XYZ file of C-alpha atoms in Angstrom:
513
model
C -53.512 15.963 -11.144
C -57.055 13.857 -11.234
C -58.965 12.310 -8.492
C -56.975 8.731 -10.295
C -53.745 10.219 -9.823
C -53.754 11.844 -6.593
C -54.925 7.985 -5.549
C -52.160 6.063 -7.487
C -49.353 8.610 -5.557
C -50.896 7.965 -2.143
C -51.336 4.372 -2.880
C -47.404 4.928 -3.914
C -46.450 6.513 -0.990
C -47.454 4.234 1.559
C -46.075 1.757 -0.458
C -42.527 3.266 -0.383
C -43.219 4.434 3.265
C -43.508 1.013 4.091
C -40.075 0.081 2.538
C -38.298 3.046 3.839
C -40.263 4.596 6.828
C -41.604 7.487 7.126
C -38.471 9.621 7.913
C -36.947 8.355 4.561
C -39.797 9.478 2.008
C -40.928 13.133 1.214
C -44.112 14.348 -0.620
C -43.939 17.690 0.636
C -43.611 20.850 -1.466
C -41.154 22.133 0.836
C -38.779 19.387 0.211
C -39.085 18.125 -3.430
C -39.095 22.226 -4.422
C -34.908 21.981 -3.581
C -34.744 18.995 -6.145
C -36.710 21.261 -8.943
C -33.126 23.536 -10.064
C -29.622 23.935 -10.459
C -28.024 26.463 -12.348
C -29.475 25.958 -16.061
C -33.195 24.008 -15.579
C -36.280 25.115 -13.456
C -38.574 22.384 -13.466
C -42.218 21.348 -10.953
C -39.364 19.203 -9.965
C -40.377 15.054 -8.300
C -43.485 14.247 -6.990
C -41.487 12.330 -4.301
C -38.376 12.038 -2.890
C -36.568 9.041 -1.445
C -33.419 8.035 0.579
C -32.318 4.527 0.211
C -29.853 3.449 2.447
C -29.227 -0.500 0.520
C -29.751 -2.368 -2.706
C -32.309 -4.068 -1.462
C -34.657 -0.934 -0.568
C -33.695 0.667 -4.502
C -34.614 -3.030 -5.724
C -37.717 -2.088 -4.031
C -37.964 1.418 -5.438
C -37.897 0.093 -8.698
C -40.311 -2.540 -8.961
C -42.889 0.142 -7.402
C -42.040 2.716 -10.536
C -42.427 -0.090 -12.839
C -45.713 -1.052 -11.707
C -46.961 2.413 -11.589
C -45.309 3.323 -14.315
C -43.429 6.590 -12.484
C -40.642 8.363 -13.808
C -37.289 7.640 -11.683
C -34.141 9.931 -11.441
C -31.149 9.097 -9.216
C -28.958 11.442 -7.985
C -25.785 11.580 -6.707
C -24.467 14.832 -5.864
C -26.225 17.104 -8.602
C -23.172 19.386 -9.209
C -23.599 19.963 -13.030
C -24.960 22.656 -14.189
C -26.860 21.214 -16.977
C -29.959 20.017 -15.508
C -28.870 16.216 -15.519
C -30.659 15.315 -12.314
C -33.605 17.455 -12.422
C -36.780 15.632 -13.159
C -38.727 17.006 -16.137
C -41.564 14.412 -15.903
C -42.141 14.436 -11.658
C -42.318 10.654 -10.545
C -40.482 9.637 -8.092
C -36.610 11.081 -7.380
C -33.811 8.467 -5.570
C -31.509 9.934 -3.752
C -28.526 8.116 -2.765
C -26.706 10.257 -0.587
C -27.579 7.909 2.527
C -25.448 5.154 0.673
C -22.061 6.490 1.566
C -20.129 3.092 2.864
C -16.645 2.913 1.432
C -17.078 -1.011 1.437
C -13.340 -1.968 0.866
C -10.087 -0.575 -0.020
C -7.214 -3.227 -0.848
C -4.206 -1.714 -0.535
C -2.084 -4.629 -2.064
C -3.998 -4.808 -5.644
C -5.459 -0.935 -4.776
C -8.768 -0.839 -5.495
C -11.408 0.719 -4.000
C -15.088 -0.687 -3.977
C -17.532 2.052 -2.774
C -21.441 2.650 -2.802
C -22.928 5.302 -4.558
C -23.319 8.396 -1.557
C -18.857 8.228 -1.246
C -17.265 11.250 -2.181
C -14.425 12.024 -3.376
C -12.645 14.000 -0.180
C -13.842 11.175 1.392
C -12.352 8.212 -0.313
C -9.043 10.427 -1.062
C -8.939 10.997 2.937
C -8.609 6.997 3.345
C -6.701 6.300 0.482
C -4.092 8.924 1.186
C -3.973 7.011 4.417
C -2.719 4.359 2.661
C 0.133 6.122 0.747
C -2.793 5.593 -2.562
C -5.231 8.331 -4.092
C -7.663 8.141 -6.356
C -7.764 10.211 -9.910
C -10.204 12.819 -9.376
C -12.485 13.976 -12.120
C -13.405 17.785 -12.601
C -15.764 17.422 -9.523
C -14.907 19.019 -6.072
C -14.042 16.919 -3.377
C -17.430 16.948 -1.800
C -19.099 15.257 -5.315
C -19.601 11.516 -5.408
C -16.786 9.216 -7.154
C -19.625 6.920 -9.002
C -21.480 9.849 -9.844
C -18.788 11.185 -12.081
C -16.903 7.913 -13.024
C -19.747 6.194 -14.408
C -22.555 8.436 -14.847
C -20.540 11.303 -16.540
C -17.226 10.023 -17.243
C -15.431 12.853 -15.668
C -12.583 14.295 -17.343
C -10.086 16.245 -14.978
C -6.376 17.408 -15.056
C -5.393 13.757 -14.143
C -7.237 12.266 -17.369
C -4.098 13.281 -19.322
C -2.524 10.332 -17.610
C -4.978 8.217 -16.827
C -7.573 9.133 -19.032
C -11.621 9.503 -18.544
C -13.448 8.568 -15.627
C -14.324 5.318 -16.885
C -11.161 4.030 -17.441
C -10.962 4.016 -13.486
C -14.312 1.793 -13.454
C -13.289 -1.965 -12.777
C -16.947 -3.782 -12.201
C -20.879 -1.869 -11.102
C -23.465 -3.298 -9.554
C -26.339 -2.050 -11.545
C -30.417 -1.984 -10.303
C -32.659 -2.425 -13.358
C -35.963 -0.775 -14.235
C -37.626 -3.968 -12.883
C -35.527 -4.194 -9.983
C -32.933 -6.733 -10.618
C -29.388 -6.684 -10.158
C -26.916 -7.010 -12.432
C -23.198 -7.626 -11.987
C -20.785 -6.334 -14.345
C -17.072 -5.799 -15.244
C -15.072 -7.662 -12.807
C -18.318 -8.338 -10.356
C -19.877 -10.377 -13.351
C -17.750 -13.642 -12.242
C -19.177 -16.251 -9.809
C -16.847 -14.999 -6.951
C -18.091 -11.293 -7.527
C -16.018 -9.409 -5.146
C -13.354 -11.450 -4.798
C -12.701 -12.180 -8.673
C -9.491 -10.905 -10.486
C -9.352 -7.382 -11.087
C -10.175 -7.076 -14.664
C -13.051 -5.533 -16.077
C -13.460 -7.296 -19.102
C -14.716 -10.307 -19.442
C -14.375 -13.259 -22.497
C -17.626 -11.899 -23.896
C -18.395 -8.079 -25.817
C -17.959 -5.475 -23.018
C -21.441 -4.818 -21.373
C -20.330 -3.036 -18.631
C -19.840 0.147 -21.201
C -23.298 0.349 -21.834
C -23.818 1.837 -18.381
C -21.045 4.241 -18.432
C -21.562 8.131 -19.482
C -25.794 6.906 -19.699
C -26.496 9.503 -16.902
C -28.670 7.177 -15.314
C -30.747 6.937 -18.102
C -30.639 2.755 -18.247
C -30.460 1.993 -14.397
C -28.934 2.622 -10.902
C -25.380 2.209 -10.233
C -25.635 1.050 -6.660
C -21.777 -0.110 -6.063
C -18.442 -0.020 -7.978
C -14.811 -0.990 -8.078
C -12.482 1.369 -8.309
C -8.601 1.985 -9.310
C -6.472 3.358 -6.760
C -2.528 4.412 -7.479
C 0.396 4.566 -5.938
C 0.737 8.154 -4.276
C 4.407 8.707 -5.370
C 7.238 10.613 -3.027
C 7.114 13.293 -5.193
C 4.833 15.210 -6.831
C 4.760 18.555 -8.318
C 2.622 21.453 -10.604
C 5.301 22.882 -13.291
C 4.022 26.371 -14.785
C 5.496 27.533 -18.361
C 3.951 31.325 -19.044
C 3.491 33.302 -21.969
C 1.061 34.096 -24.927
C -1.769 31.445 -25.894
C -0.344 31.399 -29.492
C 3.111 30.138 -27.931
C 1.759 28.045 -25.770
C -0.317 25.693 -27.889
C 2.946 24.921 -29.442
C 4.429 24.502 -26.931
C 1.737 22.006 -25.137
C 2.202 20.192 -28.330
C 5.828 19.948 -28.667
C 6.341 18.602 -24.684
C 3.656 16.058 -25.734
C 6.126 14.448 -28.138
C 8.635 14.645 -25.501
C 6.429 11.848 -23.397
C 4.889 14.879 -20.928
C 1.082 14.280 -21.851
C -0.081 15.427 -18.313
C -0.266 18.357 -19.164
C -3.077 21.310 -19.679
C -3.424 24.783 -21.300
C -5.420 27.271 -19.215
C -5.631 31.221 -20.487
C -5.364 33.949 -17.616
C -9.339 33.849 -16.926
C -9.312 30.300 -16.234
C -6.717 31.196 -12.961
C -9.148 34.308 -12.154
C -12.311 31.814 -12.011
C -10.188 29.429 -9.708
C -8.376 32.233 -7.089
C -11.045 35.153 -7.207
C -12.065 35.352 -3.651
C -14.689 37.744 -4.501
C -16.060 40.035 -7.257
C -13.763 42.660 -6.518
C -10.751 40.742 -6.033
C -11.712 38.603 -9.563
C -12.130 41.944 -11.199
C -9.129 43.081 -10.299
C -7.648 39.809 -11.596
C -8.776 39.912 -14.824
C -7.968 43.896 -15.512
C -4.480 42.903 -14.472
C -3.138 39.276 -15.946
C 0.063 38.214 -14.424
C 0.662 35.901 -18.120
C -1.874 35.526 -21.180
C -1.575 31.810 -20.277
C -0.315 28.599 -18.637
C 0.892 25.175 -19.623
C 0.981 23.113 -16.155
C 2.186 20.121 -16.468
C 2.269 17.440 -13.615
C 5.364 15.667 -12.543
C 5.435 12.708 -10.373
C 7.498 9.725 -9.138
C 11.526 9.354 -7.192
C 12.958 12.329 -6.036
C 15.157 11.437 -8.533
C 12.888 11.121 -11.558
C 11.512 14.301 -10.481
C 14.844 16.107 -10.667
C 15.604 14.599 -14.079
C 12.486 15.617 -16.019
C 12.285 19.240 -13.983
C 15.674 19.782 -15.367
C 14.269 18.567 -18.911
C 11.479 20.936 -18.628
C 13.894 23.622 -18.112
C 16.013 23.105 -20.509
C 12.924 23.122 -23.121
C 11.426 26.276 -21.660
C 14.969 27.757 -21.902
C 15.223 26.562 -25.938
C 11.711 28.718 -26.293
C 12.547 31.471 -23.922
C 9.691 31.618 -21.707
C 9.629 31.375 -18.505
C 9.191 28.154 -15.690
C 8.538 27.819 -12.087
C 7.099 25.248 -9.571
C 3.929 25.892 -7.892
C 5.998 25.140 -4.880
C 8.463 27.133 -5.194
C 5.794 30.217 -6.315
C 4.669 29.651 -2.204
C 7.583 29.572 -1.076
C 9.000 32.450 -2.599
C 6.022 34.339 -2.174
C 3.993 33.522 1.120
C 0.677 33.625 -1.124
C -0.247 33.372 -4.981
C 1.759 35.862 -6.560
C -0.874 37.186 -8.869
C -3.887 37.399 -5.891
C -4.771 41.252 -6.224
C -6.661 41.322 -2.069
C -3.450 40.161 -0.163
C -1.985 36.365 1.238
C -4.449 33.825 2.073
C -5.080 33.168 5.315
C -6.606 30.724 7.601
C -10.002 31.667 6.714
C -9.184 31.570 3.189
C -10.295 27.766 2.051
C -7.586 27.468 -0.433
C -4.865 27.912 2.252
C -4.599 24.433 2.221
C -2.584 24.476 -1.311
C -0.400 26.490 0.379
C 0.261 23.760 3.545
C 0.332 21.176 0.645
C 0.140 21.909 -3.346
C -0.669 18.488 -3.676
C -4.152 19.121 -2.202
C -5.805 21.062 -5.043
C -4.778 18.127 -7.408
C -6.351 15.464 -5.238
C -9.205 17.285 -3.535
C -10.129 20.534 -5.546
C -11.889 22.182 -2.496
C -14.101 24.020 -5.321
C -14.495 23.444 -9.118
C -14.722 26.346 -11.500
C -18.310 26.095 -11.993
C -19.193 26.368 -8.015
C -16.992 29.130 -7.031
C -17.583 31.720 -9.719
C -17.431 34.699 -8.386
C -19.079 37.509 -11.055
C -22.070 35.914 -12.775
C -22.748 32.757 -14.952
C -20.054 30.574 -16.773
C -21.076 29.428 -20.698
C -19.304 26.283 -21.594
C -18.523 25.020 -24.652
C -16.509 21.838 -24.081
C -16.070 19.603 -26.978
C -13.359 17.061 -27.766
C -11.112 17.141 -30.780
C -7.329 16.497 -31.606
C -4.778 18.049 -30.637
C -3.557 19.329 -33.667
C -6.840 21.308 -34.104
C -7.071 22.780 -30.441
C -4.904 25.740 -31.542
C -7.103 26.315 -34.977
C -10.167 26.041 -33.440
C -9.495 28.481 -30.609
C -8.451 31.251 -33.304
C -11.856 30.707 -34.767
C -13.710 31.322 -32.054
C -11.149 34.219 -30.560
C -12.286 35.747 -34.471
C -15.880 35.147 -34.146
C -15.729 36.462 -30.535
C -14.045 39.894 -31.986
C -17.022 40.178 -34.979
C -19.463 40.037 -32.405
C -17.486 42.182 -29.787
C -17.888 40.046 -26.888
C -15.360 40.473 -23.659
C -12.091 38.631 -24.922
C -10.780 39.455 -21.671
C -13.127 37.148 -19.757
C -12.983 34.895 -22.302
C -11.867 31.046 -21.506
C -9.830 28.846 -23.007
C -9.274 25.323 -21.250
C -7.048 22.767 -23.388
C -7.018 19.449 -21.301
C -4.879 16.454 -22.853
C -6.632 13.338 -22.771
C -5.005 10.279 -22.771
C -1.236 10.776 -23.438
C -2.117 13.099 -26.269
C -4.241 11.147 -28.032
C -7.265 13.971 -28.016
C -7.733 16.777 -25.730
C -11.085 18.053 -24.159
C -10.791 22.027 -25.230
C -13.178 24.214 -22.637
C -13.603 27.736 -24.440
C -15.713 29.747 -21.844
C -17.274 32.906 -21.299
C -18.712 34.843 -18.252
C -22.044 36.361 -18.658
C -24.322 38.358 -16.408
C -27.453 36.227 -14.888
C -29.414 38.953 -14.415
C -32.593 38.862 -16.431
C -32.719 42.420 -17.144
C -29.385 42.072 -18.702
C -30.245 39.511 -20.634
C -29.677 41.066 -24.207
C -25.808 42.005 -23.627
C -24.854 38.709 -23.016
C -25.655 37.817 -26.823
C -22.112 38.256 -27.918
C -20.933 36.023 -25.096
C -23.487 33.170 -26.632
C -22.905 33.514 -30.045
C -19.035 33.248 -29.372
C -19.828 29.896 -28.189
C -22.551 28.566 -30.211
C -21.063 29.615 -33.843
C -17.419 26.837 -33.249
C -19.910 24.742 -31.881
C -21.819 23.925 -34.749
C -19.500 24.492 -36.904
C -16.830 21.993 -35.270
C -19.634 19.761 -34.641
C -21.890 19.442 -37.563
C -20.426 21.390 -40.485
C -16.550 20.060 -40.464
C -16.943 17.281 -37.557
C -13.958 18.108 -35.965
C -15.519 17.758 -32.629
C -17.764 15.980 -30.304
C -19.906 17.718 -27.926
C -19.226 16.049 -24.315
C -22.778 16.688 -23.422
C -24.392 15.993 -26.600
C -26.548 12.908 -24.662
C -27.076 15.084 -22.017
C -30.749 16.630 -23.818
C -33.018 13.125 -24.848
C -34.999 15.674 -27.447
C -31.523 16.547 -28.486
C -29.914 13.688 -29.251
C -33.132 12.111 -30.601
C -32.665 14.341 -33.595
C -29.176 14.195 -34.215
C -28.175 11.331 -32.950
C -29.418 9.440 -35.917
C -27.479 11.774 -38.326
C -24.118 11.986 -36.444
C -24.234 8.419 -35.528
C -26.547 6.705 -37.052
C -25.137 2.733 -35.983
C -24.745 3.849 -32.399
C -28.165 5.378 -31.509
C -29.799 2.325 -33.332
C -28.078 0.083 -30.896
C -28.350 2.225 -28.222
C -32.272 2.300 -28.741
C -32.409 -1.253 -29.230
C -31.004 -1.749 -25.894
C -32.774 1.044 -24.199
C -35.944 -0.949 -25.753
C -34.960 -3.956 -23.933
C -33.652 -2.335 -20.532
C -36.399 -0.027 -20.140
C -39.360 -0.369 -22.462
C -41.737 2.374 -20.191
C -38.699 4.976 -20.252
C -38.984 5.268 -16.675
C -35.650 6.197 -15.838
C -33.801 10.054 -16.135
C -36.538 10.522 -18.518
C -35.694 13.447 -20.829
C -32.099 12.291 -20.549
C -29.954 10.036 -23.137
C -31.756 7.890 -25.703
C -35.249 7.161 -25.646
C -36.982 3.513 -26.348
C -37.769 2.730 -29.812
C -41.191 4.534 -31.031
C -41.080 6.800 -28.071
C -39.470 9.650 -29.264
């Protein structure tokens, strides 16, 4: 950094310093170095970090990186492993973790309108209150709802109902590159908060445009949410047996109206329960089933006891076999297929065993956090459902060619609004050591060869992080979709002309690729 530079960040400093205070801006190494990595990017990381604790102090923060023409990220919880809020370019990083006012819930029209630092446990905490919850989206219960609704439109074993984490999304509030504010959705009416409930308005739907960007067109500083009714009943049903069963069996109780359901293979359960190494080893060398369908029931005590009964009588016409997580407790005292013993108190996911419930609505970990061997490959693309079981074979063939581990080999078939298309995770453990490097090729190559083939060679599927790389999607995006990315870059053009914000990330302005 020149003489010019080191002036302009100083001068930028003070500036912010003056806006925030001095507790609420960070220059120093030792700070902006934990803001540099997560699990997949290593970066010099922001030349400054701030906390924002209002709109008005992000309006602000904005009009400072546009004058200066600084790079801004925002970051909500930074629980992906994909490098989504780690600044490539330095400038200036916004962290909105201060921002964590849940501002309203209205329990007669349930909604929820939150600011950006609310987390899920959080809002579920007050909502359950209520006798509401809110559809939680892959993330654990510590990341932050708007974080995942809007900025990555988290998919989760409730999207089979309810579908992706925008769906939830009823109006944002929305801080521009130049620091305006912009009301969308339902907030884009004169009475703003108090307008109906719909997120629509008479004209084309703007409000999608910010949705699944990754904060790559503004800051989402405040958003209305859906809550739903937290019904008297509500319960996990397992149906066992092998994967090649299974996927026609997830497909056949689709047709019978039971979309919200998923497909999970044996490793999937080991990432999830493994206390520790030994315990997930142990786990894996000794599968209680090949695989799951769960599907979710909910509603009367009586509606309950007429689909369960349903359910049986369709796992009975297959011959496999059907239990209730429930009932697996109960009968039990601990997870029947745990190699180290019962859970305990000290044992964090004792609480499913208090209340099954809780690991639907809070998921105290996620799969990616808790691993318990070494790293965790995804490949998670979208197709149909009629593919999922096709395109799983292929890869369980390549994966055989190129001997990687089939045992620790995922497989993660999530149905996505009532059936329509499913999200298909097909993942593999690999070692993170650096020295051991060169044996997890197999694992790689099992993921990469569906990938493109599925992707670009028969376009079955649709990578759900394909706008996640900026260089990336500059190159294919054009190919794939070419009408898309061209309005996407117009409006990126418009929006942010310098390409000041999540730099690296999404589309980039016309002529700045």
């Amino acid at each position: 950094m020149n003489n010019d530079e080191n002036n302009n960040l100083n001068q930028v400093i003070q500036e912010l310093i003056s806006i925030l205070g001095k507790d609420y801006v960070a220059h120093d190494q030792s700070i902006t170095i934990s803001y540099s990595h997560d699990q997949m990017a290593l970066t010099n990381g922001p030349d400054i970090v701030v906390l924002p604790r209002n709109v008005e102090q992000i309006q602000e923060i904005m009009k400072i990186t546009t004058k200066y023409k600084l790079v801004v990220t925002p970051k909500g919880t930074g629980a992906n492993m994909g490098g989504l809020v780690i600044p490539r370019y330095g400038g200036i990083l916004v962290d909105l973790k201060l921002m964590k006012k849940i501002i309203e819930i209205d329990k007669k029209n349930m909604t929820a309108t939150v600011e950006p630092g609310v987390s899920y446990g959080q809002l579920q905490i007050e909502a359950w209150n209520r006798n509401l919850f809110i559809v939680n989206l892959s993330g654990s219960h510590s990341v932050k709802v708007i974080v995942n609704m809007c900025g990555t439109r988290g998919i989760g074993h409730y999207a089979r109902k309810f579908g992706l984490g925008d769906n939830q999304v009823i109006g944002i509030d929305v801080v521009l590159p130049d620091g305006n504010l912009l009301k969308l959705g339902c907030f884009a009416y004169p009475s703003s908060d108090n307008s109906a409930n719909c997120s629509h308005s008479p004209v084309p739907d703007v409000m999608g445009l910010f949705l699944g960007n990754l904060g790559s067109m503004g800051i989402i500083v405040k958003a209305k949410l859906k809550l739903n009714p937290k019904l008297k009943t509500h319960q996990l049903i397992a149906f066992g047996g092998k994967i090649e069963i299974m996927f026609d069996f997830l497909a056949e109780i689709v047709k019978y109206g039971y979309s919200n359901s998923m497909l999970v293979r044996w490793p999937y359960i080991c990432f999830l329960f493994g206390r520790t190494r030994d315990e997930h080893m142990w786990m894996l060398k000794n599968p209680w089933m090949d695989a799951f369908v769960l599907t979710f029931l909910e509603g009367t005590e009586r509606d309950f006891n007429y689909h369960l009964s349903k359910l049986r009588n369709l796992a009975k016409d297959w011959k496999i076999p059907i239990s209730t997580f429930e009932l697996m407790i109960k009968e039990n005292q601990n997870l029947p297929f745990i190699g180290g013993g019962s859970y305990t108190k000290n044992d964090m996911r004792y609480a499913y065993l208090q209340d099954p419930r809780k690991m639907h609505d809070f998921m105290f970990e996620s799969v990616r956090i808790i691993r318990t061997r070494g790293g965790f490959a995804p490949h998670c693309p979208f197709f149909n459902l009629k593919d999922a079981k096709d395109i799983w074979e292929q890869q369980l063939d390549y994966l055989k060619k190129v001997g990687a581990p089939i045992e620790e080999t995922c497989c993660y078939c999530q149905i996505v609004d009532d059936g329509h298309y499913v999200l298909q995770e097909m993942d593999i453990e690999f070692s993170p050591d650096p020295n051991e490097m060169m044996k997890n090729m197999p694992s790689f190559l099992g993921i990469i060869n569906p990938m493109i083939l599925n992707m670009f060679v028969h376009h079955k599927a649709i990578q759900y992080y394909l706008y996640a790389d900026g260089n990336f999607f500059d190159s294919v995006g054009p190919v794939l979709m070419p009408g898309t990315t061209y309005v996407l870059k117009k409006m990126k053009t418009l929006i942010d002309p310098f390409h000041l914000m999540n730099r690296g990330k999404g589309v980039a302005p016309m002529g700045d690729e």
